[in-house]
Short mmCIF file of C-alpha atoms and ligand atoms in Angstrom, two decimals:
data_model
loop_
_atom_site.label_atom_id
_atom_site.label_comp_id
_atom_site.label_asym_id
_atom_site.label_seq_id
_atom_site.Cartn_x
_atom_site.Cartn_y
_atom_site.Cartn_z
CA MET S 1241 29.14 -33.02 -48.69
CA ALA S 1242 30.63 -34.47 -45.58
CA GLN S 1243 33.93 -32.84 -46.17
CA HIS S 1244 32.29 -29.43 -45.87
CA ASP S 1245 30.80 -30.10 -42.40
CA TRP S 1246 33.87 -29.00 -40.58
CA LEU S 1247 33.95 -25.82 -42.60
CA GLU S 1248 30.40 -25.01 -41.59
CA ASN S 1249 31.25 -25.64 -37.94
CA VAL S 1250 34.26 -23.41 -38.08
CA PHE S 1251 32.17 -20.68 -39.60
CA LEU S 1252 29.43 -20.97 -36.93
CA THR S 1253 31.93 -21.04 -34.11
CA ARG S 1254 33.46 -17.81 -35.27
CA LEU S 1255 30.01 -16.28 -35.66
CA ASN S 1256 29.07 -17.33 -32.14
CA GLU S 1257 32.21 -15.76 -30.82
CA ALA S 1258 31.46 -12.53 -32.62
CA ALA S 1259 27.92 -12.52 -31.27
CA ASN S 1260 29.16 -13.17 -27.74
CA TRP S 1261 31.66 -10.40 -28.11
CA CYS S 1262 28.83 -8.02 -29.02
CA ARG S 1263 26.62 -9.31 -26.25
CA LYS S 1264 29.12 -8.87 -23.50
CA TYR S 1265 29.59 -5.20 -24.21
CA SER S 1266 25.92 -4.37 -24.28
CA PHE S 1267 24.22 -5.62 -21.15
CA TRP S 1268 20.86 -4.09 -20.50
CA PRO S 1269 20.49 -4.34 -16.75
CA MET S 1270 17.18 -4.51 -14.96
CA PRO S 1271 17.74 -3.00 -11.50
CA PHE S 1272 15.77 -4.98 -8.95
CA ALA S 1273 16.81 -2.68 -6.12
CA THR S 1274 14.85 -3.33 -2.97
CA ALA S 1275 17.12 -1.90 -0.28
CA CYS S 1276 20.30 -0.03 0.57
CA CYS S 1277 22.37 -1.90 -2.02
CA GLY S 1278 20.24 -0.18 -4.62
CA ILE S 1279 21.84 3.12 -3.69
CA GLU S 1280 25.26 1.66 -4.40
CA LEU S 1281 23.92 0.32 -7.67
CA MET S 1282 22.82 3.84 -8.58
CA ALA S 1283 26.25 5.14 -7.61
CA THR S 1284 27.80 2.58 -9.95
CA ALA S 1285 25.64 3.87 -12.74
CA ALA S 1286 26.41 7.51 -11.99
CA SER S 1287 29.23 9.55 -13.43
CA ARG S 1288 31.94 8.85 -10.88
CA HIS S 1289 32.08 5.09 -11.36
CA ASP S 1290 30.26 5.12 -14.66
CA ILE S 1291 29.12 1.67 -15.61
CA ALA S 1292 28.86 2.95 -19.19
CA ARG S 1293 32.58 2.31 -19.53
CA PHE S 1294 31.65 -1.37 -19.58
CA GLY S 1295 28.73 -1.05 -21.91
CA ALA S 1296 26.07 -1.72 -19.28
CA GLU S 1297 24.60 1.70 -18.74
CA VAL S 1298 21.17 1.25 -20.28
CA PHE S 1299 19.10 0.45 -17.19
CA ARG S 1300 15.66 -0.75 -18.17
CA PHE S 1301 12.78 -0.77 -15.76
CA SER S 1302 10.85 -3.14 -17.94
CA PRO S 1303 12.06 -6.73 -17.76
CA ARG S 1304 11.01 -7.25 -21.36
CA GLN S 1305 13.79 -4.95 -22.49
CA ALA S 1306 16.53 -6.22 -20.22
CA ASP S 1307 18.93 -9.13 -20.23
CA LEU S 1308 20.74 -8.77 -16.90
CA MET S 1309 18.87 -8.73 -13.63
CA ILE S 1310 20.79 -7.13 -10.76
CA VAL S 1311 19.09 -8.05 -7.49
CA ALA S 1312 20.31 -5.42 -5.04
CA GLY S 1313 18.87 -5.76 -1.57
CA ARG S 1314 16.90 -8.13 0.58
CA VAL S 1315 13.96 -9.97 -0.89
CA VAL S 1316 11.07 -10.76 1.42
CA MET S 1317 8.61 -13.58 0.99
CA LYS S 1318 5.97 -11.22 -0.33
CA MET S 1319 8.38 -9.95 -2.97
CA LEU S 1320 9.79 -13.26 -4.13
CA PRO S 1321 6.87 -14.19 -6.43
CA VAL S 1322 7.28 -10.75 -8.03
CA LEU S 1323 10.99 -11.35 -8.50
CA GLN S 1324 10.37 -14.74 -10.10
CA ARG S 1325 7.76 -13.29 -12.38
CA ILE S 1326 10.10 -10.53 -13.52
CA TRP S 1327 12.79 -13.11 -14.18
CA LEU S 1328 10.38 -15.13 -16.31
CA GLN S 1329 9.41 -12.03 -18.25
CA MET S 1330 12.97 -11.33 -19.32
CA PRO S 1331 13.79 -12.68 -22.77
CA GLU S 1332 16.70 -15.03 -23.41
CA PRO S 1333 19.62 -14.70 -23.23
CA LYS S 1334 19.58 -13.46 -19.66
CA TRP S 1335 21.82 -13.40 -16.65
CA CYS S 1336 21.44 -12.63 -12.97
CA ILE S 1337 23.74 -10.89 -10.52
CA SER S 1338 22.99 -11.28 -6.83
CA MET S 1339 24.38 -8.10 -5.29
CA GLY S 1340 25.20 -7.86 -1.59
CA ALA S 1341 24.96 -10.07 1.44
CA CYS S 1342 21.19 -9.82 1.64
CA ALA S 1343 20.36 -10.96 -1.86
CA SER S 1344 22.96 -13.72 -1.67
CA SER S 1345 22.24 -15.07 1.80
CA GLY S 1346 19.70 -12.98 3.66
CA GLY S 1347 22.51 -11.07 5.36
CA VAL S 1348 21.81 -10.13 8.94
CA PHE S 1349 18.06 -10.39 8.35
CA ASP S 1350 17.55 -13.97 9.42
CA THR S 1351 13.85 -13.57 10.12
CA TYR S 1352 10.58 -15.17 9.16
CA ALA S 1353 9.96 -12.81 6.26
CA VAL S 1354 13.33 -12.57 4.51
CA VAL S 1355 14.37 -15.11 1.89
CA GLN S 1356 17.79 -16.47 2.81
CA GLY S 1357 19.41 -16.04 -0.57
CA ILE S 1358 17.58 -15.62 -3.85
CA ASP S 1359 19.53 -18.52 -5.34
CA ARG S 1360 17.19 -20.85 -3.50
CA PHE S 1361 14.55 -19.93 -6.04
CA LEU S 1362 16.33 -18.39 -9.02
CA PRO S 1363 19.39 -19.20 -11.08
CA VAL S 1364 22.20 -16.79 -10.16
CA ASP S 1365 25.31 -16.32 -12.28
CA ILE S 1366 27.47 -14.02 -10.18
CA TYR S 1367 27.44 -13.24 -6.48
CA VAL S 1368 28.81 -9.96 -5.16
CA PRO S 1369 29.80 -10.04 -1.50
CA GLY S 1370 29.68 -6.99 0.74
CA CYS S 1371 27.25 -4.93 2.71
CA PRO S 1372 26.92 -2.97 0.57
CA PRO S 1373 29.46 -3.94 -2.10
CA ARG S 1374 31.51 -1.02 -3.37
CA PRO S 1375 30.82 0.08 -6.94
CA GLU S 1376 34.19 -1.38 -7.89
CA GLN S 1377 32.98 -4.77 -6.75
CA LEU S 1378 29.88 -4.55 -8.88
CA ILE S 1379 32.01 -3.49 -11.82
CA ARG S 1380 34.22 -6.52 -11.14
CA ALA S 1381 31.10 -8.67 -11.30
CA ILE S 1382 30.17 -7.14 -14.64
CA ILE S 1383 33.66 -7.85 -15.97
CA ASP S 1384 33.46 -11.43 -14.72
CA LEU S 1385 30.12 -11.80 -16.37
CA GLN S 1386 31.53 -10.44 -19.60
CA GLU S 1387 34.20 -13.11 -19.46
CA MET S 1388 31.58 -15.72 -18.81
CA VAL S 1389 29.47 -14.58 -21.72
CA GLN S 1390 32.46 -14.56 -24.04
CA ARG S 1391 33.32 -18.08 -22.96
CA GLU S 1392 29.91 -19.65 -22.79
CA GLY S 1393 27.66 -17.38 -24.76
CA ARG S 1394 24.03 -18.11 -24.73
CA VAL S 1395 23.88 -21.42 -23.00
CA ARG S 1396 21.24 -22.79 -20.73
CA GLY S 1397 21.11 -24.99 -17.68
CA LEU S 1398 22.37 -28.45 -18.48
CA GLU S 1399 24.42 -27.28 -21.40
CA ARG S 1400 26.27 -24.93 -19.12
CA LEU S 1401 26.80 -27.65 -16.57
CA ARG S 1402 28.36 -29.91 -19.16
CA GLN S 1403 30.49 -27.12 -20.47
CA ARG S 1404 31.70 -26.28 -17.00
CA ALA S 1405 32.48 -29.89 -16.30
CA ARG S 1406 34.53 -30.03 -19.51
CA THR S 1407 36.49 -26.90 -18.77
CA GLY S 1408 36.89 -27.67 -15.07
CA LEU S 1409 35.24 -24.39 -14.02
CA PRO S 1410 33.45 -24.19 -10.70
CA VAL S 1411 29.73 -24.73 -10.98
CA LEU S 1412 27.80 -21.58 -10.17
CA GLY S 1413 24.13 -20.82 -10.04
CA ALA S 1414 21.21 -22.42 -8.32
CA SER S 1415 20.00 -24.38 -11.29
CA GLU S 1416 22.94 -26.70 -11.00
CA GLN S 1417 22.98 -27.06 -7.23
CA PRO S 1418 20.86 -29.35 -5.16
CA GLY S 1419 18.51 -27.53 -2.75
CA ARG S 1420 20.31 -25.98 0.17
CA PRO S 1421 18.89 -27.00 3.51
CA GLU S 1422 17.42 -24.44 5.90
CA PRO S 1423 20.22 -23.08 8.13
CA GLN S 1424 20.01 -24.58 11.61
CA ARG S 1425 21.24 -22.15 14.18
CA ASN S 1426 20.38 -21.95 17.88
CA MET L 938 22.37 11.45 45.62
CA GLY L 939 25.26 12.86 43.55
CA GLU L 940 25.33 16.42 42.40
CA ALA L 941 24.90 15.43 38.77
CA GLN L 942 21.80 13.46 39.63
CA VAL L 943 20.29 16.37 41.51
CA GLN L 944 20.91 18.53 38.52
CA ASP L 945 19.31 15.91 36.25
CA LYS L 946 16.21 15.93 38.39
CA ALA L 947 16.00 19.69 38.38
CA GLU L 948 16.36 19.71 34.61
CA ALA L 949 13.69 17.07 34.20
CA ALA L 950 11.33 19.15 36.33
CA ALA L 951 12.13 22.27 34.34
CA GLU L 952 11.40 20.37 31.11
CA GLN L 953 7.83 19.53 32.12
CA PRO L 954 5.70 20.52 29.19
CA ALA L 955 2.94 23.06 29.70
CA TRP L 956 0.20 20.63 28.70
CA LEU L 957 0.74 18.28 31.64
CA ASP L 958 -1.81 20.24 33.66
CA PHE L 959 -4.32 19.69 30.91
CA VAL L 960 -3.62 15.94 30.94
CA GLU L 961 -4.06 15.85 34.71
CA GLN L 962 -7.40 17.58 34.39
CA THR L 963 -8.33 15.07 31.70
CA ILE L 964 -7.60 12.17 34.03
CA ALA L 965 -9.68 13.82 36.76
CA ALA L 966 -12.52 14.21 34.26
CA LEU L 967 -12.18 10.55 33.21
CA ARG L 968 -12.38 9.45 36.86
CA ALA L 969 -15.42 11.63 37.45
CA ARG L 970 -17.12 10.04 34.48
CA PHE L 971 -16.08 6.38 34.67
CA GLY L 972 -15.34 5.93 38.35
CA GLN L 973 -12.11 5.96 40.32
CA GLU L 974 -11.32 2.26 40.02
CA ALA L 975 -11.87 2.01 36.24
CA ILE L 976 -9.11 4.49 35.44
CA GLU L 977 -5.65 3.43 36.56
CA GLU L 978 -2.84 5.90 35.98
CA SER L 979 0.90 5.47 35.61
CA ARG L 980 3.51 7.94 34.61
CA PHE L 981 7.14 8.39 33.63
CA ARG L 982 8.18 12.05 33.28
CA ASP L 983 5.80 13.48 30.65
CA ASN L 984 4.63 10.07 29.52
CA VAL L 985 1.17 9.59 31.04
CA ARG L 986 -0.72 6.32 30.69
CA VAL L 987 -4.25 5.42 31.68
CA ILE L 988 -5.13 1.75 31.98
CA VAL L 989 -8.77 0.91 31.45
CA PRO L 990 -10.71 -2.38 31.25
CA ALA L 991 -11.40 -3.62 27.72
CA THR L 992 -15.14 -3.27 28.20
CA LYS L 993 -14.82 0.47 28.78
CA VAL L 994 -12.09 1.30 26.30
CA TYR L 995 -14.34 2.52 23.50
CA GLU L 996 -16.28 4.89 25.75
CA VAL L 997 -13.04 6.21 27.23
CA LEU L 998 -11.55 6.89 23.79
CA ALA L 999 -14.76 8.48 22.54
CA PHE L 1000 -14.83 10.67 25.64
CA LEU L 1001 -11.22 11.70 25.11
CA LYS L 1002 -11.91 12.63 21.53
CA ASN L 1003 -15.26 14.34 21.88
CA GLU L 1004 -15.02 15.95 25.32
CA ARG L 1005 -11.29 16.45 25.75
CA GLY L 1006 -10.27 17.31 22.20
CA PHE L 1007 -7.75 14.55 21.48
CA ASP L 1008 -8.16 14.89 17.74
CA PHE L 1009 -5.10 12.96 16.56
CA LEU L 1010 -4.65 9.21 16.84
CA VAL L 1011 -0.87 8.87 16.67
CA ASP L 1012 -0.61 5.11 16.84
CA ILE L 1013 -2.19 1.87 17.88
CA THR L 1014 0.13 -0.88 18.98
CA ALA L 1015 0.15 -4.00 21.08
CA VAL L 1016 2.44 -5.89 23.45
CA ASP L 1017 2.72 -9.59 24.07
CA TYR L 1018 3.57 -10.20 27.76
CA LEU L 1019 4.23 -13.91 27.40
CA HIS L 1020 7.31 -14.82 29.53
CA TYR L 1021 7.36 -11.27 30.90
CA PRO L 1022 8.24 -11.28 34.60
CA ASN L 1023 5.25 -10.78 36.92
CA ALA L 1024 2.84 -10.14 34.05
CA ARG L 1025 -0.78 -11.07 34.78
CA ASP L 1026 -2.18 -10.65 31.29
CA ARG L 1027 -1.10 -11.92 27.91
CA PHE L 1028 -1.67 -8.95 25.59
CA ALA L 1029 -1.99 -5.19 25.89
CA VAL L 1030 -3.33 -2.84 23.25
CA ILE L 1031 -2.15 0.77 23.43
CA TRP L 1032 -3.68 3.81 21.79
CA SER L 1033 -1.43 6.84 21.55
CA LEU L 1034 -3.38 10.09 21.42
CA MET L 1035 -2.49 13.70 20.88
CA ARG L 1036 -4.27 16.99 20.96
CA THR L 1037 -2.91 19.10 18.14
CA ASP L 1038 -3.70 22.58 19.45
CA ASN L 1039 -1.83 22.30 22.75
CA GLY L 1040 0.40 19.29 22.11
CA ALA L 1041 -1.00 17.17 24.93
CA ARG L 1042 -0.22 13.47 24.72
CA LEU L 1043 -1.92 10.55 26.44
CA PHE L 1044 -1.62 6.79 26.19
CA VAL L 1045 -4.60 4.54 26.74
CA LYS L 1046 -3.88 0.93 27.50
CA THR L 1047 -6.00 -2.13 27.98
CA PHE L 1048 -5.19 -5.77 28.72
CA LEU L 1049 -6.52 -8.76 26.81
CA ASN L 1050 -6.36 -12.48 27.37
CA GLU L 1051 -7.02 -15.49 25.21
CA PRO L 1052 -9.45 -16.63 23.95
CA ASP L 1053 -11.23 -13.30 23.74
CA LEU L 1054 -8.80 -11.09 21.80
CA THR L 1055 -11.31 -8.53 20.65
CA VAL L 1056 -11.56 -4.81 21.24
CA PRO L 1057 -13.95 -2.41 19.56
CA THR L 1058 -12.70 -0.49 16.55
CA VAL L 1059 -12.17 3.26 16.82
CA PHE L 1060 -12.42 3.73 13.06
CA ASP L 1061 -15.55 5.84 13.50
CA LEU L 1062 -13.64 8.21 15.81
CA TRP L 1063 -10.36 8.51 13.90
CA LYS L 1064 -10.07 7.36 10.29
CA ALA L 1065 -6.35 6.75 10.93
CA ALA L 1066 -7.39 3.65 12.85
CA ASP L 1067 -8.04 1.81 9.59
CA TRP L 1068 -4.49 0.75 8.76
CA LEU L 1069 -3.22 0.88 12.35
CA GLU L 1070 -5.77 -1.69 13.46
CA ARG L 1071 -5.05 -3.85 10.47
CA GLU L 1072 -1.37 -3.85 11.38
CA VAL L 1073 -2.06 -4.88 14.97
CA TYR L 1074 -4.34 -7.62 13.66
CA ASP L 1075 -1.67 -8.75 11.19
CA MET L 1076 1.10 -8.95 13.77
CA PHE L 1077 -0.74 -10.02 16.94
CA GLY L 1078 -4.06 -11.49 15.82
CA ILE L 1079 -6.04 -9.07 17.95
CA ARG L 1080 -9.43 -8.42 16.37
CA PHE L 1081 -11.10 -5.05 16.18
CA ALA L 1082 -14.83 -5.57 16.22
CA GLY L 1083 -16.62 -3.38 13.70
CA HIS L 1084 -13.58 -2.62 11.54
CA PRO L 1085 -14.74 -2.17 7.93
CA ASN L 1086 -11.95 -4.21 6.33
CA LEU L 1087 -10.01 -6.23 8.86
CA LYS L 1088 -7.48 -8.18 6.81
CA ARG L 1089 -3.71 -8.48 6.75
CA ILE L 1090 -1.87 -5.37 5.68
CA LEU L 1091 1.85 -6.21 5.62
CA LEU L 1092 2.06 -9.96 5.26
CA PRO L 1093 0.59 -11.91 2.36
CA GLU L 1094 -3.01 -12.87 2.94
CA GLU L 1095 -2.31 -16.59 2.98
CA PHE L 1096 0.07 -16.19 5.95
CA SER L 1097 -1.39 -18.14 8.82
CA ALA L 1098 0.51 -17.00 11.94
CA TYR L 1099 0.87 -13.78 13.91
CA PRO L 1100 4.61 -13.18 13.87
CA LEU L 1101 5.02 -10.63 16.67
CA ARG L 1102 3.60 -13.04 19.23
CA LYS L 1103 6.33 -14.26 21.51
CA ASP L 1104 5.54 -17.91 20.86
CA TYR L 1105 6.21 -17.49 17.15
CA PRO L 1106 9.82 -18.42 16.26
CA LEU L 1107 11.99 -15.61 14.92
CA ARG L 1108 12.87 -17.57 11.80
CA GLY L 1109 9.28 -18.51 11.20
CA ARG L 1110 7.85 -21.91 10.44
CA GLY L 1111 9.22 -22.23 6.91
CA GLU L 1112 6.90 -19.68 5.31
CA ARG L 1113 9.82 -17.77 3.83
CA HIS L 1114 10.95 -20.75 1.78
CA ASN L 1115 7.63 -22.09 0.69
CA PHE L 1116 8.05 -21.29 -3.00
CA ARG L 1117 8.69 -23.13 -6.20
CA ARG L 1118 12.23 -23.18 -7.54
CA LEU L 1119 12.95 -21.69 -10.92
CA THR L 1120 15.78 -23.33 -12.80
CA ARG L 1121 17.55 -22.32 -15.95
CA GLU L 1122 15.69 -24.89 -17.97
CA GLN L 1123 12.33 -23.51 -16.90
CA SER L 1124 13.05 -19.88 -17.48
S1 LIG Z 2954 23.77 -6.26 1.88
FE1 LIG Z 2954 23.86 -4.52 3.30
S2 LIG Z 2954 23.71 -2.72 1.97
FE2 LIG Z 2954 22.97 -4.49 0.79
S3 LIG Z 2954 20.77 -4.55 1.09
FE3 LIG Z 2954 21.69 -5.86 2.63
S4 LIG Z 2954 21.94 -4.54 4.43
FE4 LIG Z 2954 21.63 -3.20 2.65
#
């Protein structure tokens, strides 16, 4: 029996790879567009930039049918529980792109109501800088995510951390980072 | 005075809207009704303000609506004069009124001080006051006595401060980050 173990493993590895390959070309994004970045997100989906070229054109407005949340715009404290709830409603496997300065860090809106980066409260896989990011940048993020999915597939939290540590990749995403302190400025 | 300035002044005078006469008559009528000293007037170009004591503000607004035809409540807002140079009072509440048939505009202002931050509601005069008063309450903590549903309108109900007061820090007191963290393992 034992001599067949390796064969089984080889078979499963190849199957995983095939599944990942399928997954990465069929993201179903859930546009969480709360501000101006959302317009750029729509432009990315429209004919000129055409996100369909990367297999991610099926935007779903129900989190139950989506596997990639694109947070485009600032998230205020009244909205954050909604955002978390939507994230929890998405089925595994799922990924999250934080699009624009606001979603990633609060941007210029350093006020009492605006959450200073959604990664304080949600796991984020890819950050897109810019205010707003150009469609090309969002497409770059999708391509990066595709690479990530091909490499790591459907892995979760700790597993991913270990895998990253093995491969020497930088550790992304809030789940692996200790809590960031509140920014102290003037 | 330079030539350009003279011209500016002449243009400003020429731009005086036709309804200013009506507003002046309104102020005269207010003074006849409530007394000279209760109605203080100030003006910048076509922006006319009357300042009235908080005890009289409801009667003044009712008079303006019922007798002088100001049928449109444009806005209710408030100002916090904390740290403001030479200010005597802490808060001001401002009602912005308009008469839709001739376009006349008038601002009614009253001053308030702690601890009594209450003015009467004008919901029975203009239904638009409903949300406007709730917003002023939400941001400044000024209460509108008699409002049918005076609760926060923009901020979550469990918010405990009034963020547009000048003694509230711009970045808040940590309310924005008072949430539970979701990690990969939990979701
Ligand atoms: S990053 Fe810029 S474009 Fe995007 S939501 Fe913020 S302000 Fe708007």
